[in-house]
Every structure is written in C-alpha cells, then in structure tokens.
PDB file of C-alpha atoms in Angstrom:
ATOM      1  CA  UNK A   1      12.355 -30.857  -4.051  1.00  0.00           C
ATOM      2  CA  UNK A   2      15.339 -29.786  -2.413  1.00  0.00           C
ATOM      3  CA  UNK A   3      18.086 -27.189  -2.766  1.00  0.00           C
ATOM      4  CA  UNK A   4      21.017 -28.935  -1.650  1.00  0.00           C
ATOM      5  CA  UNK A   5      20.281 -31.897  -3.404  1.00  0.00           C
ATOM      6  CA  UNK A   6      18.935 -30.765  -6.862  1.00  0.00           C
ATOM      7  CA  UNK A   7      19.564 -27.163  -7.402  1.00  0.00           C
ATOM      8  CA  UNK A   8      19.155 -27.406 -11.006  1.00  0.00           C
ATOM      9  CA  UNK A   9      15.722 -28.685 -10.299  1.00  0.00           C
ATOM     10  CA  UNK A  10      14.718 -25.308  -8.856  1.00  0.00           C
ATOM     11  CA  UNK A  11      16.459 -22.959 -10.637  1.00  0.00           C
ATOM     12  CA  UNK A  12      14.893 -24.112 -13.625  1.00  0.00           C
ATOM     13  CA  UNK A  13      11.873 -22.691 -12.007  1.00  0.00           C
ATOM     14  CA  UNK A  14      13.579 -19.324 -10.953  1.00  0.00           C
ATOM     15  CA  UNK A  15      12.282 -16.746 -12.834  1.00  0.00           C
ATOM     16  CA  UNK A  16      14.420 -13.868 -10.931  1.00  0.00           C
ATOM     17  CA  UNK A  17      17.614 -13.208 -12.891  1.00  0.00           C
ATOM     18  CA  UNK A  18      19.483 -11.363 -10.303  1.00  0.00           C
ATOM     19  CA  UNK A  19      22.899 -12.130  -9.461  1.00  0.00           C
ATOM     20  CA  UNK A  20      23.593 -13.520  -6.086  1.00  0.00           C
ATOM     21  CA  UNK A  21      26.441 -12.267  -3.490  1.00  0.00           C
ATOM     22  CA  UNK A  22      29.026 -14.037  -3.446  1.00  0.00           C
ATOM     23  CA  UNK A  23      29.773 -16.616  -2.713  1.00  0.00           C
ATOM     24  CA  UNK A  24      26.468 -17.823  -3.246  1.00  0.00           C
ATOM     25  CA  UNK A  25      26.698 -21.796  -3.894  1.00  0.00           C
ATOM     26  CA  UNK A  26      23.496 -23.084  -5.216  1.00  0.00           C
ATOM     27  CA  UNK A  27      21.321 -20.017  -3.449  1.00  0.00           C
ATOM     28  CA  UNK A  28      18.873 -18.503  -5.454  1.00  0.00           C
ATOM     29  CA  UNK A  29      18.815 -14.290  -5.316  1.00  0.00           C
ATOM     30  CA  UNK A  30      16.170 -12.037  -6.042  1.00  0.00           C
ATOM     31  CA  UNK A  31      15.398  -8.416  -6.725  1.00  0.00           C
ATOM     32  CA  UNK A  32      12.251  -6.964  -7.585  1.00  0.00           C
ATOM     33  CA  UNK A  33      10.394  -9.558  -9.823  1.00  0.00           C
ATOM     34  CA  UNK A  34       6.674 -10.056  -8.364  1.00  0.00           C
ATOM     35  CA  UNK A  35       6.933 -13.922  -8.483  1.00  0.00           C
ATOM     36  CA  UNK A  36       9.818 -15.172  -8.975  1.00  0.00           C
ATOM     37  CA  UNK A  37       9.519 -18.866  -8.074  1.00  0.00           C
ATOM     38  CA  UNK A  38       6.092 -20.549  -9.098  1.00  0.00           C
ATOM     39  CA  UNK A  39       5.631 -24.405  -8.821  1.00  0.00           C
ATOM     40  CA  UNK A  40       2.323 -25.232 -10.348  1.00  0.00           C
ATOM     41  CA  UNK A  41       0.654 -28.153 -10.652  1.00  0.00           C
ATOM     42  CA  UNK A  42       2.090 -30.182  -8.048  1.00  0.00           C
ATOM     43  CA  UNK A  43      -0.200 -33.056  -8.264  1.00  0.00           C
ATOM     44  CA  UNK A  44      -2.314 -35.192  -5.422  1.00  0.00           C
ATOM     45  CA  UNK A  45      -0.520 -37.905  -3.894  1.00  0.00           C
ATOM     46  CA  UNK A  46      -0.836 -41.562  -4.764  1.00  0.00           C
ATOM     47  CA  UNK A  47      -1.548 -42.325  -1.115  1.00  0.00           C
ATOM     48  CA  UNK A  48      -4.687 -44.694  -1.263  1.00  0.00           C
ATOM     49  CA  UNK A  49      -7.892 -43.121   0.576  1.00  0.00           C
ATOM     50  CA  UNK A  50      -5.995 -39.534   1.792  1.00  0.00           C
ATOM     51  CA  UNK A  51      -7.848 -37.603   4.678  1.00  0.00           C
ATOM     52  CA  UNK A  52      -4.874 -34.866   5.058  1.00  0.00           C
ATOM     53  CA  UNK A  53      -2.097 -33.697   2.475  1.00  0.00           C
ATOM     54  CA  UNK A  54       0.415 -31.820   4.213  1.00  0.00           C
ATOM     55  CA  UNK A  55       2.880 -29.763   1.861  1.00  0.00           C
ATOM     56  CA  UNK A  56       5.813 -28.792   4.322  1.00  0.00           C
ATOM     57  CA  UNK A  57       8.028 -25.316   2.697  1.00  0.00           C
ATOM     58  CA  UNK A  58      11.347 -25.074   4.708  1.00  0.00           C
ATOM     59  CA  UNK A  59      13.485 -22.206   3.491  1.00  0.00           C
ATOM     60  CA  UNK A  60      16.537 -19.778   4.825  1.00  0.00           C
ATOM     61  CA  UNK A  61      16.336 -16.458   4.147  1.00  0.00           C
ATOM     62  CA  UNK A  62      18.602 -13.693   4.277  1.00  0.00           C
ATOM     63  CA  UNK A  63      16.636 -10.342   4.025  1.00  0.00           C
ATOM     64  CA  UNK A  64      15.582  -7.850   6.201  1.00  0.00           C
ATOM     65  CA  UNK A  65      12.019  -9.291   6.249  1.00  0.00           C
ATOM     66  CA  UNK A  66       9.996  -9.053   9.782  1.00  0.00           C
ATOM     67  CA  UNK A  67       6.944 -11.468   7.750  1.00  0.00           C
ATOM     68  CA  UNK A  68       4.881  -8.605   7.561  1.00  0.00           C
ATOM     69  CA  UNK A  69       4.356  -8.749   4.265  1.00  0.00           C
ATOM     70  CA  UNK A  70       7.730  -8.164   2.259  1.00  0.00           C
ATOM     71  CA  UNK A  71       8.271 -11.892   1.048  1.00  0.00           C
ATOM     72  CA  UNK A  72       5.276 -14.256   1.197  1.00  0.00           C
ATOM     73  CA  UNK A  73       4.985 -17.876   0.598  1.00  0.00           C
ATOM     74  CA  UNK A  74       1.685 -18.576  -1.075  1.00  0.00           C
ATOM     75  CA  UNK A  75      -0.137 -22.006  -2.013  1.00  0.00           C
ATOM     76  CA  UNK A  76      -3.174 -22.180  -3.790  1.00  0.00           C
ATOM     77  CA  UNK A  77      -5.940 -24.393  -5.837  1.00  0.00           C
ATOM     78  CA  UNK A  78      -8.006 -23.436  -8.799  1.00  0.00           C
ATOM     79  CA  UNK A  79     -11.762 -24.172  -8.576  1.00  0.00           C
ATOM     80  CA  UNK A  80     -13.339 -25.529 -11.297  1.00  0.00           C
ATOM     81  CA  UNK A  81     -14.318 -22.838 -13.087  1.00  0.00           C
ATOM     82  CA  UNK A  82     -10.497 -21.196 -13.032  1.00  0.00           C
ATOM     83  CA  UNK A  83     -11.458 -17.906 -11.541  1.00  0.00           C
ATOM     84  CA  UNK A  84     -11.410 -18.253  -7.899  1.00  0.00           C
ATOM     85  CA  UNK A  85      -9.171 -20.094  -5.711  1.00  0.00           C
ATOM     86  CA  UNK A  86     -10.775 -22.647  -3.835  1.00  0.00           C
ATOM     87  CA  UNK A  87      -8.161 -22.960  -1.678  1.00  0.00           C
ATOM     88  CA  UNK A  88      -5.432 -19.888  -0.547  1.00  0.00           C
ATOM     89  CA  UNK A  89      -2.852 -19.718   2.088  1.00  0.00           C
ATOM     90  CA  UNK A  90      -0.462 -16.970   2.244  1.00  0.00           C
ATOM     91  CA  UNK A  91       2.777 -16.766   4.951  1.00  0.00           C
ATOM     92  CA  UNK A  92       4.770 -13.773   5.286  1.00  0.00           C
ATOM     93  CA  UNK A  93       8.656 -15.039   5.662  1.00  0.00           C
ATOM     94  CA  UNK A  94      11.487 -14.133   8.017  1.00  0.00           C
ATOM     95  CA  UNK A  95      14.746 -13.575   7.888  1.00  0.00           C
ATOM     96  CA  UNK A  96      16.716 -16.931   9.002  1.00  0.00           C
ATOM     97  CA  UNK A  97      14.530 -20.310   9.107  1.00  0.00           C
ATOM     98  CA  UNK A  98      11.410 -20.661   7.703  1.00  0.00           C
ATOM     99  CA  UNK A  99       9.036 -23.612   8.186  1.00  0.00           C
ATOM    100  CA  UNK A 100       5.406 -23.404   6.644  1.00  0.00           C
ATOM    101  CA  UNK A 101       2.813 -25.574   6.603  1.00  0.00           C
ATOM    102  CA  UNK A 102       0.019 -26.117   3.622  1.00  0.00           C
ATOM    103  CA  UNK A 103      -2.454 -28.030   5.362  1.00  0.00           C
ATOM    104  CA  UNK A 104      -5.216 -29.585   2.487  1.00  0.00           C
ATOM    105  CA  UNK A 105      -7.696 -32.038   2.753  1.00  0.00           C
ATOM    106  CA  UNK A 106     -11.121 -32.978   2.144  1.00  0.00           C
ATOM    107  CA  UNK A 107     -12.882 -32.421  -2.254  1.00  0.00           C
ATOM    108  CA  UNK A 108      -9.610 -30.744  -2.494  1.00  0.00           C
ATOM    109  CA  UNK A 109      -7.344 -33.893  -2.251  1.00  0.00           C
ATOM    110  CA  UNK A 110      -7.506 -34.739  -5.789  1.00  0.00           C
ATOM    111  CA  UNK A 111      -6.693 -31.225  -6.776  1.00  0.00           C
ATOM    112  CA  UNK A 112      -3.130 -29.825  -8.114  1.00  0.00           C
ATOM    113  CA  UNK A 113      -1.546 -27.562  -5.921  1.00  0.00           C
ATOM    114  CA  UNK A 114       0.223 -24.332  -6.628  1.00  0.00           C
ATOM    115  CA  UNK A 115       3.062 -22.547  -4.588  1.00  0.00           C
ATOM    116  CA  UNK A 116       4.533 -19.630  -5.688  1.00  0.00           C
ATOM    117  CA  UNK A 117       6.917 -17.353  -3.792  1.00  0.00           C
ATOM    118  CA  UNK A 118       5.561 -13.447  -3.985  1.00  0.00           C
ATOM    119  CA  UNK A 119       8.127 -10.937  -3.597  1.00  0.00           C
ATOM    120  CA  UNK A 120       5.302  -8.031  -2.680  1.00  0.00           C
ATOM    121  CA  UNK A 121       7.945  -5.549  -1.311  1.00  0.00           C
ATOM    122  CA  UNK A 122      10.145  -6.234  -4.634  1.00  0.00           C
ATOM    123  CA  UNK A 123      13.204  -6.181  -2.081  1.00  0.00           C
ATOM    124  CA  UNK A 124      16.765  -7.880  -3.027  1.00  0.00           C
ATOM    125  CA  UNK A 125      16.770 -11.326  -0.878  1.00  0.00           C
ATOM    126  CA  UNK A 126      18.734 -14.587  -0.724  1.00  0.00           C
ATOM    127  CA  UNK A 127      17.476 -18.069  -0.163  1.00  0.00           C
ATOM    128  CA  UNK A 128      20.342 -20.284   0.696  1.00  0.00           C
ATOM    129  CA  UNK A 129      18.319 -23.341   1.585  1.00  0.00           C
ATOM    130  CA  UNK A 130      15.063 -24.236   0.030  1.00  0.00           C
ATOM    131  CA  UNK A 131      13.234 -28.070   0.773  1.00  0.00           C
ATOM    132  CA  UNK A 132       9.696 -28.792   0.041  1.00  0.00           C
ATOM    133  CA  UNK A 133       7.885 -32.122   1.156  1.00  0.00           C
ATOM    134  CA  UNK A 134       5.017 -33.299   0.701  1.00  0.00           C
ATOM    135  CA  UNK A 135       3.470 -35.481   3.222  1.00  0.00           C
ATOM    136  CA  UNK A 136       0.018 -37.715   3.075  1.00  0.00           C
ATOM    137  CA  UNK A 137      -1.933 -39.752   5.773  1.00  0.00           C
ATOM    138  CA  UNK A 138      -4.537 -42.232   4.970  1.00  0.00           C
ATOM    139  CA  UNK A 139      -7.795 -43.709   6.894  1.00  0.00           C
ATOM    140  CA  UNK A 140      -6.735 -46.436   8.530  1.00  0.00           C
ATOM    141  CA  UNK A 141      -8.631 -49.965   7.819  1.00  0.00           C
TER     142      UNK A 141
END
C-alpha cells in the first residue's frame, strides 16, 4: 500500500474528514477523530513455511508530535476468543520520517493483522507520505 502510488487506495480507508492545507496533493489531514485510519484484516502471507512476518509502516508527518504519545501507530491480532489481543504493538510518531517495524511470528503467522493509526492527542496533523510493506522469510530447506 502506498501513498504516492495509490492514494485512492488509502483514502478509501480515511475516516478523518478534515480538509488538508494546501496544497496538499494526495496527503491525508486529520483533526481530532480517535482513529482515523484502520486497516484490518491484513491477511498472512502466502510465503510457504514463514518463521518471521515483518510489516514495515513508513510515514511523513507534519505535526508537532515529540512520539510521546500524541499520534501512535498501533498493530494488533485478535485471539480467538475476540476479547484480548494476542498480539499489540503501539509506536508513538514524530514529526518528519517515520519508520516502524511490526515484528510477528510464531501461532500468530496465520493470523490477520490489524493497524490502525490512533490520534490520542486529537491534534490537527498531515501525512504527506504513507507506504506499508509487508515482508516474509521462510525456513530454509
């Protein structure tokens, strides 16, 4: 999923309708709704015999954030039952670059993944550039 290649993609997922600074391009602006970008059920990867799924969040961020807690990138996995997570990683976010990491592996390989974007300070922000990847190694034979 990328920004600069599909915007439509994500911004049919953008659930924040506030309007952007212009010019703005394809960026996608925000105000003060909780979670404005969610991206469920991103499924396991095809890979045959996975050890590690690595789901790589690059985004660039214009807002006064210092990562302590204003703007959070957040990736999670239902357990079974639906009521905990049996997986949860939250990063606070910068202003400027942003690279994150969602490290998964193990019973949880075959799981779908959720990544949301948690506006917790509900703070007006701009995200020019947005990419995510998702990366898979196998065991080797």
């Amino acid at each position: 999923m990328d920004l600069d290649l599909r915007p439509d993609t994500i911004q049919l997922l953008w659930k924040d309708p506030y309007p952007c600074r212009l010019p703005a391009g394809n960026a996608l602006c925000g105000s003060d709704s909780e979670f404005p970008l969610t991206i469920a059920n991103l499924q396991p990867s095809n890979v045959k015999d996975p050890v590690l799924t690595e789901w790589r969040l690059e985004l660039e961020l214009d807002m006064q954030a210092d990562g302590q807690g204003e703007l959070i990138a957040l990736c999670s996995i239902d357990n079974a039952a639906g009521d905990q997570s049996a997986f949860y990683q939250e990063e606070g976010l910068r202003h400027g670059t942003n690279l994150i990491k969602f490290r998964i592996g193990g019973a949880l390989l075959d799981r779908p993944v959720k990544l949301m974007l948690w506006n917790r300070g509900h703070r007006p922000y701009q995200i020019t550039d947005l990419r995510l990847v998702r990366s898979s190694r196998s065991h080797p034979r």
